[in-house]
Each structure stands twice: as structure tokens, then as C-alpha cells.
Amino acid sequence: MDRNVAWATSMVDRITPATTDGDLVEVARTQGYVDASPVPTEPFSEWVISGEFPAGRPDWESAGVQIVDEVEPYEQRKLWMLNGSHSLLAYAGPILGVETVSEAIAHPTLRAWVEQWWTEAGVGLQVPWEDYARALLDRYENPNIRHLLAQIASDGSLKLPVRIMPTVSAFRARGEVPAAAVRAVAAWLLHLRGHGAPVRDAGGEGLVGLVGEDLQADAARVVAFLDPSLADDVQLRDAVAAAAEEILELEGNARRG
């Protein structure tokens, strides 16, 4: 196979929220037939492919496909910029009283945190990200894509180590503290403490055992869980605890109206 088969690698970027009963009704109303499993999606799409194609290939570029030497930098951009900001919103948003991505990005504080996160994550990317970030704002603002933050919040124990922690580690290696990334970690800590969206995680009930004491102790355990190499980083622990306090204060303000 190594001698006779060429392998292509691809990445697709398109937001597809979970199908709802309302989607079934809308498809039947507008299309005139019943579809038991329609897939709601957004106008935006990105398809990136790398490969040698020794036998030739179709003109995929004419359909908007990007043919590149390496897919990994584009995967990383999506993982950090889109998925990372989704995680930040998924944990912080419900604490501040919003339910969907479009509602969250309309919240001035959450929007500022997301834009700060993009700047932090962009430092470590190998491909341009500014235009991609501007496109993400348009995508997030789309009210027709009802992307529930509670859906995105699932399995944070698997998502944060690859979406958020690489940026945290890179900044800490330079002696810096990435404020927006720290907020994402702090928001997940509060999520485990029962704030915001319900905890649904492959890590099971043991995750909730990471928290429950004072914020300093909780921050230390959460950081150690997400990246054991940072377990002894007192400055990072203190920053996470302080960010959690900040979010709790904003939660109180939101409840008081």
C-alpha cells in the first residue's frame, strides 16, 4: 500500500447544530416531504485538502476547496479559533444568562473575551487568522443557527486540553498569563461546581470531585487535571481563581438585573 496508494488528508469547517423537532417541521413545510434526519447548517463552509493525487483529481478548487501542502495548520486554526471560543462561550455564557452562540456573541463582555481569546490563540498559529476571526463573528451572529451552549459544553475534560491548554502552555513558557484562556479554564471550573450548563462529560462523576473547596484549591486541581506539567504553576493557579471570582461577580450582577 505504501508503494501503490496515495492518501489525501482533509478538513471540513461548518457549524451543524443538533437537529430539533422544529427543523423537521420546517423541512416538511418548505420542501414538501418528510426527512427524519435533516442536518441544519450555516452558509459558511471551508474544505481543505492535501495530497499528491498521482492519477489526477477533479477540479475541486472550482467548488471552493483549498488544496494545500499541509492540512494541520488549518485544523489547528479551526480547533483553537472556532472550537476554543465555543468552549469559552459554552461555560461562561450560561453563567451570565445566555443560551446560544448568537446570544453570547451579542453580550458585550463575552464578545470582548472571545476577541481577546482569538488574539491569544492567533500567536501560535502558522496560517493567517484575522480574516478567519472576522468570518467567525458573522457566523456566530447568525440568529438562524440556534447552537445551544449546553450542547457545546459537553465533554470539556476532552476538549479543553486540545482547544485551550496549548495556548496556556505556550504563554506560560514565556512567563506570560493569557487572560482569555485562563477565563475559559475558570469558567469550566465553575461549570463543574454547578454554575451554568449541566455537566455532561465522558470523564464521569469523578470530574465533579475536582472541585468543591475554595477556589484556590479547585483551581490547582483543575489546572493539574488539564495539563499535569502545569500542576505546580502557582501564578497560573492564582490567575484561574481570580478569573473565577470575576465571573461569579458578573453572574451576581446578571441575576440582580
Coordinates of N, CA and C in Angstrom, one line a residue:
M1 N 0.8 -1.2 0.0 CA 0.0 0.0 0.0 C 0.9 1.3 0.0
D2 N 2.0 1.2 0.7 CA 2.8 2.4 0.7 C 3.4 2.7 -0.6
R3 N 3.6 1.7 -1.5 CA 4.1 1.9 -2.8 C 3.1 2.3 -3.8
N4 N 1.8 1.9 -3.6 CA 0.8 1.9 -4.7 C -0.4 2.8 -4.4
V5 N -0.5 3.3 -3.2 CA -1.7 4.0 -2.8 C -1.3 5.4 -2.3
A6 N -1.9 6.4 -2.8 CA -1.7 7.8 -2.3 C -2.8 8.2 -1.4
W7 N -2.5 8.8 -0.2 CA -3.5 9.2 0.7 C -3.7 10.7 0.8
A8 N -4.9 11.1 0.8 CA -5.3 12.5 0.9 C -5.7 12.8 2.4
T9 N -5.5 14.0 2.8 CA -5.9 14.4 4.2 C -6.8 15.6 4.0
S10 N -7.9 15.7 4.7 CA -8.9 16.8 4.5 C -9.4 17.3 5.9
M11 N -9.9 18.5 5.8 CA -10.5 19.1 7.0 C -11.7 19.9 6.5
V12 N -12.8 19.7 7.2 CA -14.1 20.5 6.9 C -14.4 21.4 8.1
D13 N -14.8 22.6 7.8 CA -15.2 23.5 8.8 C -16.6 24.0 8.5
R14 N -17.6 23.6 9.2 CA -19.0 24.0 9.0 C -19.8 23.7 10.3
I15 N -20.5 24.7 10.8 CA -21.2 24.5 12.1 C -22.5 23.8 11.8
T16 N -22.8 22.7 12.5 CA -24.0 21.9 12.3 C -24.6 21.6 13.6
P17 N -25.5 22.5 14.1 CA -26.1 22.2 15.4 C -27.0 20.9 15.4
A18 N -27.3 20.4 16.6 CA -28.1 19.2 16.7 C -29.5 19.5 16.1
T19 N -30.0 18.5 15.4 CA -31.3 18.6 14.8 C -32.4 18.7 15.8
T20 N -33.4 19.6 15.6 CA -34.5 19.7 16.6 C -35.8 19.3 15.9
D21 N -36.9 19.2 16.7 CA -38.2 18.9 16.1 C -38.6 20.1 15.2
G22 N -38.2 21.3 15.6 CA -38.6 22.4 14.7 C -37.9 22.3 13.3
D23 N -36.7 21.7 13.2 CA -36.1 21.6 11.9 C -36.9 20.6 11.1
L24 N -37.4 19.5 11.7 CA -38.2 18.5 11.0 C -39.5 19.2 10.4
V25 N -40.1 20.0 11.2 CA -41.3 20.7 10.8 C -41.0 21.7 9.6
E26 N -39.9 22.4 9.8 CA -39.5 23.4 8.8 C -39.2 22.8 7.4
V27 N -38.5 21.6 7.5 CA -38.2 20.9 6.2 C -39.5 20.5 5.5
A28 N -40.4 19.9 6.3 CA -41.6 19.4 5.7 C -42.4 20.6 5.2
R29 N -42.4 21.7 5.8 CA -43.2 22.9 5.4 C -42.6 23.5 4.1
T30 N -41.3 23.6 4.1 CA -40.7 24.3 2.9 C -40.3 23.4 1.8
Q31 N -40.1 22.1 2.0 CA -39.7 21.2 1.0 C -40.8 20.3 0.5
G32 N -41.8 20.1 1.3 CA -42.9 19.3 0.9 C -42.8 17.8 1.1
Y33 N -41.8 17.4 1.8 CA -41.6 16.0 2.1 C -41.0 15.9 3.6
V34 N -41.1 14.6 4.1 CA -40.7 14.4 5.4 C -39.3 13.8 5.4
D35 N -38.4 14.5 6.1 CA -37.0 14.0 6.3 C -36.8 13.7 7.8
A36 N -36.5 12.5 8.1 CA -36.4 12.1 9.5 C -35.1 12.6 10.2
S37 N -34.1 12.9 9.4 CA -32.9 13.4 9.9 C -32.2 14.5 9.1
P38 N -32.8 15.6 9.0 CA -32.2 16.7 8.3 C -31.0 17.3 9.1
V39 N -30.1 17.9 8.4 CA -28.9 18.4 9.0 C -28.9 19.9 8.9
P40 N -29.3 20.7 9.9 CA -29.2 22.2 9.8 C -27.8 22.6 9.8
T41 N -27.5 23.6 8.9 CA -26.1 24.1 8.9 C -26.1 25.6 8.5
E42 N -25.0 26.2 8.3 CA -24.8 27.6 8.1 C -24.3 27.8 6.6
P43 N -24.4 29.0 6.1 CA -23.9 29.3 4.8 C -22.4 29.1 4.6
F44 N -21.7 29.4 5.6 CA -20.2 29.2 5.6 C -19.8 27.8 5.4
S45 N -18.7 27.5 4.6 CA -18.1 26.2 4.6 C -16.6 26.4 4.2
E46 N -15.8 25.5 4.8 CA -14.4 25.5 4.4 C -13.9 24.1 4.3
W47 N -13.3 23.7 3.1 CA -12.9 22.4 2.9 C -11.4 22.5 2.4
V48 N -10.5 21.9 3.2 CA -9.1 22.0 2.9 C -8.6 20.5 2.7
I49 N -7.8 20.3 1.6 CA -7.3 19.0 1.3 C -5.8 19.1 0.9
S50 N -5.1 18.1 1.4 CA -3.7 18.0 0.9 C -3.5 16.5 0.5
G51 N -2.6 16.4 -0.5 CA -2.3 15.0 -1.1 C -1.6 15.2 -2.4
E52 N -1.1 14.0 -2.9 CA -0.3 14.1 -4.1 C -1.1 13.8 -5.4
F53 N -2.2 13.0 -5.3 CA -3.1 12.7 -6.4 C -2.3 12.3 -7.7
P54 N -1.5 11.2 -7.7 CA -0.7 10.9 -8.9 C -1.5 10.5 -10.1
A55 N -2.8 10.1 -9.9 CA -3.6 9.8 -11.0 C -4.5 10.9 -11.4
G56 N -4.3 12.1 -10.9 CA -5.1 13.3 -11.2 C -6.3 13.4 -10.3
R57 N -7.0 14.4 -10.4 CA -8.2 14.6 -9.5 C -9.1 15.6 -10.2
P58 N -10.4 15.7 -9.7 CA -11.3 16.7 -10.2 C -10.9 18.1 -9.8
D59 N -11.5 19.0 -10.5 CA -11.2 20.5 -10.2 C -12.0 20.9 -9.0
W60 N -11.6 20.4 -7.9 CA -12.3 20.7 -6.6 C -12.2 22.2 -6.3
E61 N -11.1 22.9 -6.8 CA -11.0 24.3 -6.5 C -12.2 25.1 -7.0
S62 N -12.8 24.7 -8.1 CA -13.9 25.4 -8.7 C -15.1 25.3 -7.7
A63 N -15.1 24.4 -6.8 CA -16.2 24.3 -5.8 C -15.8 24.9 -4.5
G64 N -14.7 25.6 -4.5 CA -14.3 26.3 -3.3 C -13.3 25.5 -2.4
V65 N -12.8 24.4 -2.8 CA -11.9 23.6 -2.0 C -10.5 24.3 -2.1
Q66 N -9.8 24.3 -0.9 CA -8.4 24.8 -0.9 C -7.5 23.6 -0.9
I67 N -6.6 23.5 -1.9 CA -5.6 22.5 -2.0 C -4.3 23.0 -1.4
V68 N -3.8 22.4 -0.3 CA -2.6 23.0 0.4 C -1.6 21.9 0.6
D69 N -0.4 22.3 1.0 CA 0.7 21.3 1.3 C 0.4 20.5 2.6
E70 N -0.1 21.2 3.6 CA -0.3 20.6 4.9 C -1.7 21.1 5.4
V71 N -2.5 20.1 5.9 CA -3.8 20.4 6.4 C -3.7 20.8 7.9
E72 N -2.7 20.3 8.6 CA -2.6 20.5 10.0 C -2.7 22.0 10.5
P73 N -2.0 22.9 9.9 CA -2.2 24.3 10.3 C -3.6 24.8 10.3
Y74 N -4.4 24.4 9.3 CA -5.8 24.8 9.1 C -6.7 24.1 10.2
E75 N -6.3 22.8 10.5 CA -7.0 22.1 11.6 C -6.8 22.8 12.9
Q76 N -5.6 23.2 13.1 CA -5.2 23.9 14.3 C -5.9 25.2 14.5
R77 N -6.0 26.0 13.4 CA -6.8 27.2 13.4 C -8.2 27.0 13.8
K78 N -8.8 26.0 13.2 CA -10.2 25.7 13.5 C -10.4 25.3 14.9
L79 N -9.5 24.4 15.4 CA -9.6 23.9 16.7 C -9.4 25.0 17.8
W80 N -8.5 25.9 17.6 CA -8.3 26.9 18.6 C -9.2 28.1 18.4
M81 N -9.4 28.6 17.2 CA -10.2 29.8 17.0 C -11.7 29.5 17.1
L82 N -12.2 28.5 16.4 CA -13.6 28.2 16.5 C -14.0 27.4 17.7
N83 N -13.4 26.2 17.8 CA -13.7 25.3 18.9 C -13.3 25.9 20.3
G84 N -12.2 26.5 20.3 CA -11.7 27.1 21.6 C -12.7 28.2 22.0
S85 N -13.1 29.1 21.1 CA -14.0 30.2 21.5 C -15.4 29.6 21.9
H86 N -15.8 28.5 21.2 CA -17.0 27.9 21.5 C -17.0 27.4 23.0
S87 N -15.8 26.8 23.4 CA -15.7 26.3 24.7 C -15.8 27.4 25.7
L88 N -15.1 28.5 25.5 CA -15.2 29.7 26.3 C -16.6 30.2 26.5
L89 N -17.3 30.3 25.4 CA -18.7 30.7 25.5 C -19.6 29.7 26.1
A90 N -19.3 28.4 25.9 CA -20.2 27.3 26.4 C -20.2 27.3 27.9
Y91 N -19.1 27.6 28.6 CA -19.0 27.6 30.0 C -19.3 28.9 30.7
A92 N -18.8 30.0 30.1 CA -19.1 31.3 30.6 C -20.5 31.9 30.3
G93 N -21.0 31.6 29.1 CA -22.2 32.1 28.6 C -23.4 31.8 29.5
P94 N -23.7 30.5 29.8 CA -24.8 30.2 30.6 C -24.7 30.8 32.0
I95 N -23.5 30.9 32.5 CA -23.4 31.6 33.8 C -23.9 33.0 33.8
L96 N -23.7 33.6 32.7 CA -24.1 35.0 32.5 C -25.5 35.1 31.9
G97 N -26.2 34.0 31.8 CA -27.6 34.0 31.4 C -28.0 33.9 29.9
V98 N -27.1 33.5 29.1 CA -27.4 33.3 27.7 C -27.3 31.8 27.3
E99 N -28.1 31.4 26.3 CA -28.3 30.0 25.9 C -27.6 29.6 24.6
T100 N -27.5 30.5 23.7 CA -27.0 30.2 22.4 C -25.8 31.0 22.0
V101 N -25.1 30.5 21.0 CA -23.9 31.2 20.5 C -24.2 32.6 20.0
S102 N -25.3 32.8 19.3 CA -25.7 34.1 18.8 C -26.0 35.0 19.9
E103 N -26.7 34.5 21.0 CA -27.0 35.4 22.1 C -25.6 35.7 22.9
A104 N -24.7 34.8 22.9 CA -23.5 35.0 23.7 C -22.6 36.1 23.0
I105 N -22.5 36.0 21.6 CA -21.7 36.9 20.9 C -22.2 38.3 20.9
A106 N -23.6 38.4 21.2 CA -24.2 39.7 21.3 C -24.0 40.4 22.7
H107 N -23.5 39.6 23.6 CA -23.2 40.0 25.0 C -21.9 40.8 25.0
P108 N -21.8 42.0 25.3 CA -20.6 42.8 25.2 C -19.4 42.2 25.9
T109 N -19.6 41.7 27.1 CA -18.4 41.1 27.8 C -17.9 39.8 27.2
L110 N -18.9 39.0 26.9 CA -18.5 37.7 26.2 C -17.8 37.9 24.9
R111 N -18.3 38.9 24.1 CA -17.7 39.2 22.8 C -16.3 39.6 23.0
A112 N -16.1 40.5 24.0 CA -14.7 41.0 24.2 C -13.8 39.9 24.7
W113 N -14.3 39.0 25.5 CA -13.5 37.8 25.9 C -13.1 36.9 24.7
V114 N -14.1 36.7 23.8 CA -13.8 35.9 22.6 C -12.8 36.6 21.7
E115 N -12.9 37.8 21.5 CA -11.9 38.5 20.6 C -10.5 38.5 21.3
Q116 N -10.5 38.6 22.6 CA -9.2 38.5 23.3 C -8.6 37.1 23.1
W117 N -9.5 36.1 23.2 CA -9.0 34.7 23.0 C -8.4 34.5 21.6
W118 N -9.1 35.1 20.6 CA -8.6 34.9 19.3 C -7.2 35.5 19.1
T119 N -7.0 36.7 19.7 CA -5.7 37.3 19.7 C -4.6 36.4 20.3
E120 N -5.0 35.8 21.5 CA -4.0 35.0 22.2 C -3.8 33.7 21.4
A121 N -4.8 33.0 20.9 CA -4.6 31.8 20.1 C -3.9 32.1 18.8
G122 N -4.1 33.2 18.2 CA -3.5 33.5 16.9 C -2.0 33.6 17.0
V123 N -1.5 33.9 18.2 CA 0.0 34.0 18.3 C 0.7 32.7 17.9
G124 N 0.0 31.5 18.2 CA 0.7 30.3 17.9 C 0.3 29.6 16.6
L125 N -0.5 30.3 15.8 CA -0.9 29.7 14.5 C 0.1 29.9 13.4
Q126 N 0.1 29.0 12.5 CA 1.1 29.1 11.4 C 0.4 29.6 10.1
V127 N -0.9 29.9 10.1 CA -1.6 30.4 9.0 C -2.3 31.7 9.4
P128 N -2.6 32.6 8.4 CA -3.3 33.8 8.8 C -4.6 33.5 9.5
W129 N -5.0 34.4 10.5 CA -6.2 34.1 11.2 C -7.1 35.3 11.3
E130 N -6.7 36.5 11.0 CA -7.5 37.7 11.2 C -8.8 37.6 10.4
D131 N -8.7 37.3 9.1 CA -9.9 37.2 8.3 C -10.8 36.1 8.8
Y132 N -10.2 35.0 9.2 CA -11.0 33.9 9.7 C -11.8 34.3 11.0
A133 N -11.1 35.1 11.8 CA -11.8 35.6 13.1 C -13.0 36.5 12.7
R134 N -12.8 37.3 11.7 CA -13.9 38.2 11.3 C -15.1 37.4 10.7
A135 N -14.7 36.3 10.0 CA -15.8 35.5 9.5 C -16.5 34.7 10.6
L136 N -15.7 34.4 11.6 CA -16.4 33.7 12.8 C -17.4 34.6 13.5
L137 N -17.1 35.9 13.6 CA -18.1 36.8 14.1 C -19.4 36.8 13.4
D138 N -19.3 36.9 12.1 CA -20.5 36.8 11.2 C -21.2 35.5 11.4
R139 N -20.5 34.4 11.5 CA -21.1 33.1 11.7 C -21.8 33.0 13.1
Y140 N -21.1 33.5 14.1 CA -21.7 33.4 15.5 C -22.9 34.3 15.6
E141 N -23.0 35.4 14.9 CA -24.1 36.3 14.9 C -25.3 35.9 14.2
N142 N -25.2 34.8 13.5 CA -26.4 34.3 12.7 C -27.5 33.8 13.6
P143 N -28.6 34.5 13.7 CA -29.7 34.0 14.6 C -30.4 32.8 14.1
N144 N -30.2 32.4 12.9 CA -30.9 31.3 12.3 C -30.2 29.9 12.7
I145 N -29.0 30.0 13.2 CA -28.3 28.9 13.7 C -28.4 28.9 15.2
R146 N -29.4 28.1 15.7 CA -29.6 28.1 17.1 C -28.7 27.0 17.8
H147 N -27.4 27.4 18.0 CA -26.4 26.5 18.5 C -26.4 26.6 20.0
L148 N -26.9 25.6 20.7 CA -27.1 25.7 22.2 C -25.7 25.5 22.9
L149 N -25.4 26.4 23.8 CA -24.2 26.4 24.5 C -24.1 25.1 25.4
A150 N -25.2 24.7 25.9 CA -25.3 23.4 26.7 C -24.8 22.2 25.9
Q151 N -25.1 22.2 24.6 CA -24.6 21.2 23.7 C -23.1 21.2 23.5
I152 N -22.6 22.4 23.3 CA -21.2 22.6 23.1 C -20.4 22.3 24.4
A153 N -21.0 22.5 25.6 CA -20.4 22.3 26.9 C -20.0 20.9 27.2
S154 N -20.6 19.9 26.5 CA -20.4 18.5 26.9 C -18.9 18.1 26.7
D155 N -18.4 17.2 27.5 CA -17.1 16.6 27.4 C -15.9 17.6 27.4
G156 N -16.1 18.6 28.3 CA -15.0 19.6 28.5 C -13.7 19.0 28.9
S157 N -13.7 17.8 29.6 CA -12.4 17.2 30.0 C -11.6 16.7 28.8
L158 N -12.3 16.4 27.7 CA -11.6 16.0 26.5 C -11.3 17.2 25.6
K159 N -12.1 18.2 25.6 CA -12.0 19.4 24.7 C -11.0 20.4 25.1
L160 N -11.0 20.8 26.4 CA -10.1 21.9 26.8 C -8.6 21.5 26.7
P161 N -8.2 20.3 26.9 CA -6.8 20.0 26.8 C -6.2 20.2 25.4
V162 N -7.1 20.2 24.3 CA -6.6 20.4 23.0 C -7.1 21.7 22.4
R163 N -8.1 22.3 23.0 CA -8.6 23.6 22.5 C -8.0 24.8 23.1
I164 N -7.7 24.7 24.4 CA -7.3 25.9 25.3 C -5.9 25.7 25.8
M165 N -5.6 24.5 26.3 CA -4.4 24.4 27.1 C -3.1 24.6 26.3
P166 N -3.1 24.3 25.0 CA -1.8 24.6 24.2 C -1.5 26.0 24.3
T167 N -2.5 26.9 24.2 CA -2.2 28.3 24.3 C -1.7 28.7 25.7
V168 N -2.4 28.1 26.7 CA -1.9 28.4 28.1 C -0.5 28.0 28.3
S169 N -0.1 26.8 27.8 CA 1.2 26.3 28.0 C 2.3 27.2 27.2
A170 N 1.9 27.6 26.0 CA 2.8 28.4 25.2 C 3.1 29.8 25.9
F171 N 2.0 30.4 26.4 CA 2.2 31.6 27.1 C 3.0 31.5 28.4
R172 N 2.7 30.4 29.2 CA 3.4 30.2 30.4 C 4.9 29.9 30.2
A173 N 5.2 29.3 29.1 CA 6.6 29.1 28.7 C 7.4 30.4 28.5
R174 N 6.7 31.4 28.2 CA 7.3 32.8 28.0 C 7.1 33.6 29.3
G175 N 6.5 33.0 30.3 CA 6.3 33.8 31.6 C 5.1 34.7 31.5
E176 N 4.2 34.5 30.6 CA 3.0 35.3 30.5 C 1.8 34.5 30.9
V177 N 0.7 35.3 31.2 CA -0.6 34.7 31.6 C -1.6 35.1 30.5
P178 N -2.1 34.2 29.7 CA -3.2 34.5 28.7 C -4.5 34.7 29.4
A179 N -5.0 35.9 29.5 CA -6.2 36.2 30.3 C -7.4 35.5 29.8
A180 N -7.6 35.5 28.5 CA -8.9 34.9 27.9 C -8.8 33.4 28.1
A181 N -7.7 32.8 27.8 CA -7.5 31.3 28.0 C -7.8 30.9 29.5
V182 N -7.3 31.7 30.4 CA -7.5 31.5 31.8 C -8.9 31.6 32.1
R183 N -9.7 32.5 31.5 CA -11.1 32.6 31.8 C -11.8 31.4 31.3
A184 N -11.4 30.8 30.2 CA -12.0 29.6 29.8 C -11.9 28.5 30.8
V185 N -10.7 28.3 31.3 CA -10.4 27.3 32.4 C -11.2 27.6 33.6
A186 N -11.3 28.9 34.0 CA -12.1 29.3 35.2 C -13.6 29.0 35.0
A187 N -14.1 29.3 33.8 CA -15.5 29.1 33.5 C -15.8 27.6 33.6
W188 N -14.9 26.7 33.1 CA -15.1 25.3 33.2 C -15.1 24.8 34.7
L189 N -14.2 25.4 35.4 CA -14.1 25.1 36.9 C -15.5 25.4 37.5
L190 N -16.1 26.6 37.2 CA -17.4 26.9 37.7 C -18.5 26.0 37.2
H191 N -18.4 25.6 35.9 CA -19.3 24.7 35.4 C -19.3 23.4 36.2
L192 N -18.1 22.9 36.6 CA -18.0 21.7 37.4 C -18.6 21.9 38.8
R193 N -18.6 23.2 39.2 CA -19.2 23.5 40.5 C -20.7 23.7 40.5
G194 N -21.3 23.5 39.3 CA -22.7 23.6 39.2 C -23.2 24.9 38.7
H195 N -22.4 25.8 38.2 CA -22.8 27.0 37.6 C -23.0 26.9 36.1
G196 N -24.0 27.5 35.5 CA -24.2 27.4 34.1 C -24.9 26.1 33.6
A197 N -24.4 25.6 32.5 CA -24.9 24.4 31.8 C -24.7 23.2 32.7
P198 N -25.6 22.2 32.6 CA -25.4 20.9 33.3 C -24.1 20.2 32.9
V199 N -23.5 19.5 33.8 CA -22.3 18.8 33.4 C -22.6 17.4 32.7
R200 N -22.2 17.3 31.5 CA -22.3 16.1 30.7 C -20.9 15.8 30.2
D201 N -20.3 14.8 30.7 CA -18.9 14.6 30.4 C -18.5 13.2 30.4
A202 N -17.7 12.8 29.4 CA -17.2 11.4 29.4 C -16.3 11.0 30.6
G203 N -15.8 12.1 31.3 CA -15.0 11.9 32.4 C -15.7 11.4 33.6
G204 N -17.1 11.5 33.6 CA -17.9 10.9 34.7 C -18.0 11.8 35.9
E205 N -18.6 11.2 36.9 CA -18.8 12.0 38.2 C -17.5 12.3 38.9
G206 N -16.4 11.6 38.6 CA -15.1 12.0 39.2 C -14.7 13.4 38.9
L207 N -15.1 14.0 37.8 CA -14.7 15.3 37.5 C -15.3 16.3 38.5
V208 N -16.5 16.1 39.0 CA -17.1 17.0 39.9 C -16.3 16.9 41.2
G209 N -15.6 15.8 41.5 CA -14.8 15.7 42.7 C -13.5 16.6 42.6
L210 N -13.2 17.1 41.4 CA -12.1 18.0 41.3 C -12.3 19.4 42.1
V211 N -13.6 19.7 42.3 CA -14.0 21.0 42.8 C -14.8 20.8 44.1
G212 N -15.1 21.9 44.8 CA -15.9 21.8 46.0 C -15.3 22.4 47.2
E213 N -14.0 22.8 47.1 CA -13.4 23.5 48.2 C -13.3 25.0 47.9
D214 N -12.3 25.7 48.4 CA -12.2 27.1 48.0 C -11.6 27.2 46.6
L215 N -11.8 28.3 46.0 CA -11.4 28.5 44.5 C -9.9 28.3 44.3
Q216 N -9.1 28.6 45.2 CA -7.6 28.4 45.0 C -7.4 26.9 44.9
A217 N -7.9 26.1 45.8 CA -7.7 24.6 45.8 C -8.3 24.0 44.5
D218 N -9.5 24.5 44.2 CA -10.2 24.0 43.0 C -9.4 24.3 41.7
A219 N -8.8 25.5 41.7 CA -8.0 26.0 40.5 C -6.8 25.1 40.4
A220 N -6.2 24.8 41.5 CA -5.0 24.0 41.5 C -5.3 22.6 40.9
R221 N -6.4 22.0 41.3 CA -6.7 20.6 40.9 C -7.1 20.6 39.4
V222 N -7.9 21.7 39.0 CA -8.4 21.7 37.6 C -7.2 21.9 36.7
V223 N -6.3 22.8 37.0 CA -5.1 23.0 36.1 C -4.3 21.8 36.1
A224 N -4.1 21.1 37.2 CA -3.3 19.8 37.2 C -3.9 18.8 36.3
F225 N -5.3 18.7 36.4 CA -6.0 17.8 35.6 C -5.9 18.1 34.1
L226 N -6.0 19.3 33.7 CA -6.0 19.7 32.3 C -4.6 19.6 31.7
D227 N -3.6 19.9 32.5 CA -2.2 19.8 32.0 C -1.3 19.6 33.2
P228 N -0.9 18.3 33.4 CA -0.1 17.9 34.6 C 1.2 18.7 34.7
S229 N 1.7 19.1 33.5 CA 3.0 19.8 33.5 C 2.9 21.2 34.2
L230 N 1.7 21.7 34.3 CA 1.5 23.0 34.9 C 1.0 22.9 36.4
A231 N 1.0 21.7 36.9 CA 0.4 21.5 38.3 C 1.0 22.3 39.4
D232 N 2.3 22.7 39.2 CA 3.0 23.5 40.3 C 3.1 24.9 39.9
D233 N 2.3 25.4 38.9 CA 2.4 26.8 38.5 C 1.4 27.6 39.4
V234 N 2.0 28.2 40.4 CA 1.2 28.9 41.4 C 0.6 30.2 40.8
Q235 N 1.3 30.9 39.9 CA 0.8 32.1 39.3 C -0.4 31.8 38.4
L236 N -0.3 30.7 37.7 CA -1.5 30.3 36.8 C -2.7 29.9 37.7
R237 N -2.4 29.1 38.8 CA -3.5 28.8 39.7 C -4.2 30.0 40.2
D238 N -3.4 31.0 40.7 CA -4.0 32.2 41.2 C -4.8 33.0 40.2
A239 N -4.3 33.0 38.9 CA -5.0 33.7 37.8 C -6.3 33.0 37.5
V240 N -6.4 31.7 37.6 CA -7.6 30.9 37.3 C -8.6 31.2 38.4
A241 N -8.1 31.2 39.7 CA -9.0 31.5 40.8 C -9.6 32.9 40.7
A242 N -8.7 33.9 40.4 CA -9.2 35.3 40.2 C -10.2 35.4 39.1
A243 N -9.9 34.7 38.0 CA -10.9 34.8 36.9 C -12.2 34.2 37.3
A244 N -12.2 33.1 38.1 CA -13.5 32.5 38.5 C -14.2 33.5 39.4
E245 N -13.5 34.2 40.3 CA -14.1 35.2 41.1 C -14.8 36.3 40.3
E246 N -14.1 36.7 39.2 CA -14.6 37.8 38.3 C -15.9 37.3 37.6
I247 N -15.9 36.0 37.2 CA -17.1 35.5 36.5 C -18.3 35.4 37.5
L248 N -18.0 35.0 38.7 CA -19.0 34.9 39.8 C -19.6 36.2 40.1
E249 N -18.8 37.3 40.1 CA -19.3 38.6 40.4 C -20.2 39.1 39.2
L250 N -19.8 38.7 38.0 CA -20.7 39.1 36.8 C -21.9 38.3 36.9
E251 N -21.9 37.0 37.3 CA -23.1 36.2 37.5 C -24.1 36.9 38.5
G252 N -23.5 37.4 39.6 CA -24.3 38.0 40.6 C -25.0 39.3 40.0
N253 N -24.2 40.1 39.3 CA -24.7 41.3 38.6 C -25.8 41.0 37.7
A254 N -25.7 39.9 36.9 CA -26.7 39.5 35.9 C -28.0 39.1 36.6
R255 N -27.9 38.4 37.7 CA -29.1 37.9 38.4 C -29.8 39.1 39.0
R256 N -29.1 40.1 39.5 CA -29.7 41.3 40.1 C -30.3 42.2 39.0
G257 N -30.0 41.9 37.7 CA -30.5 42.6 36.6 C -30.0 44.0 36.4

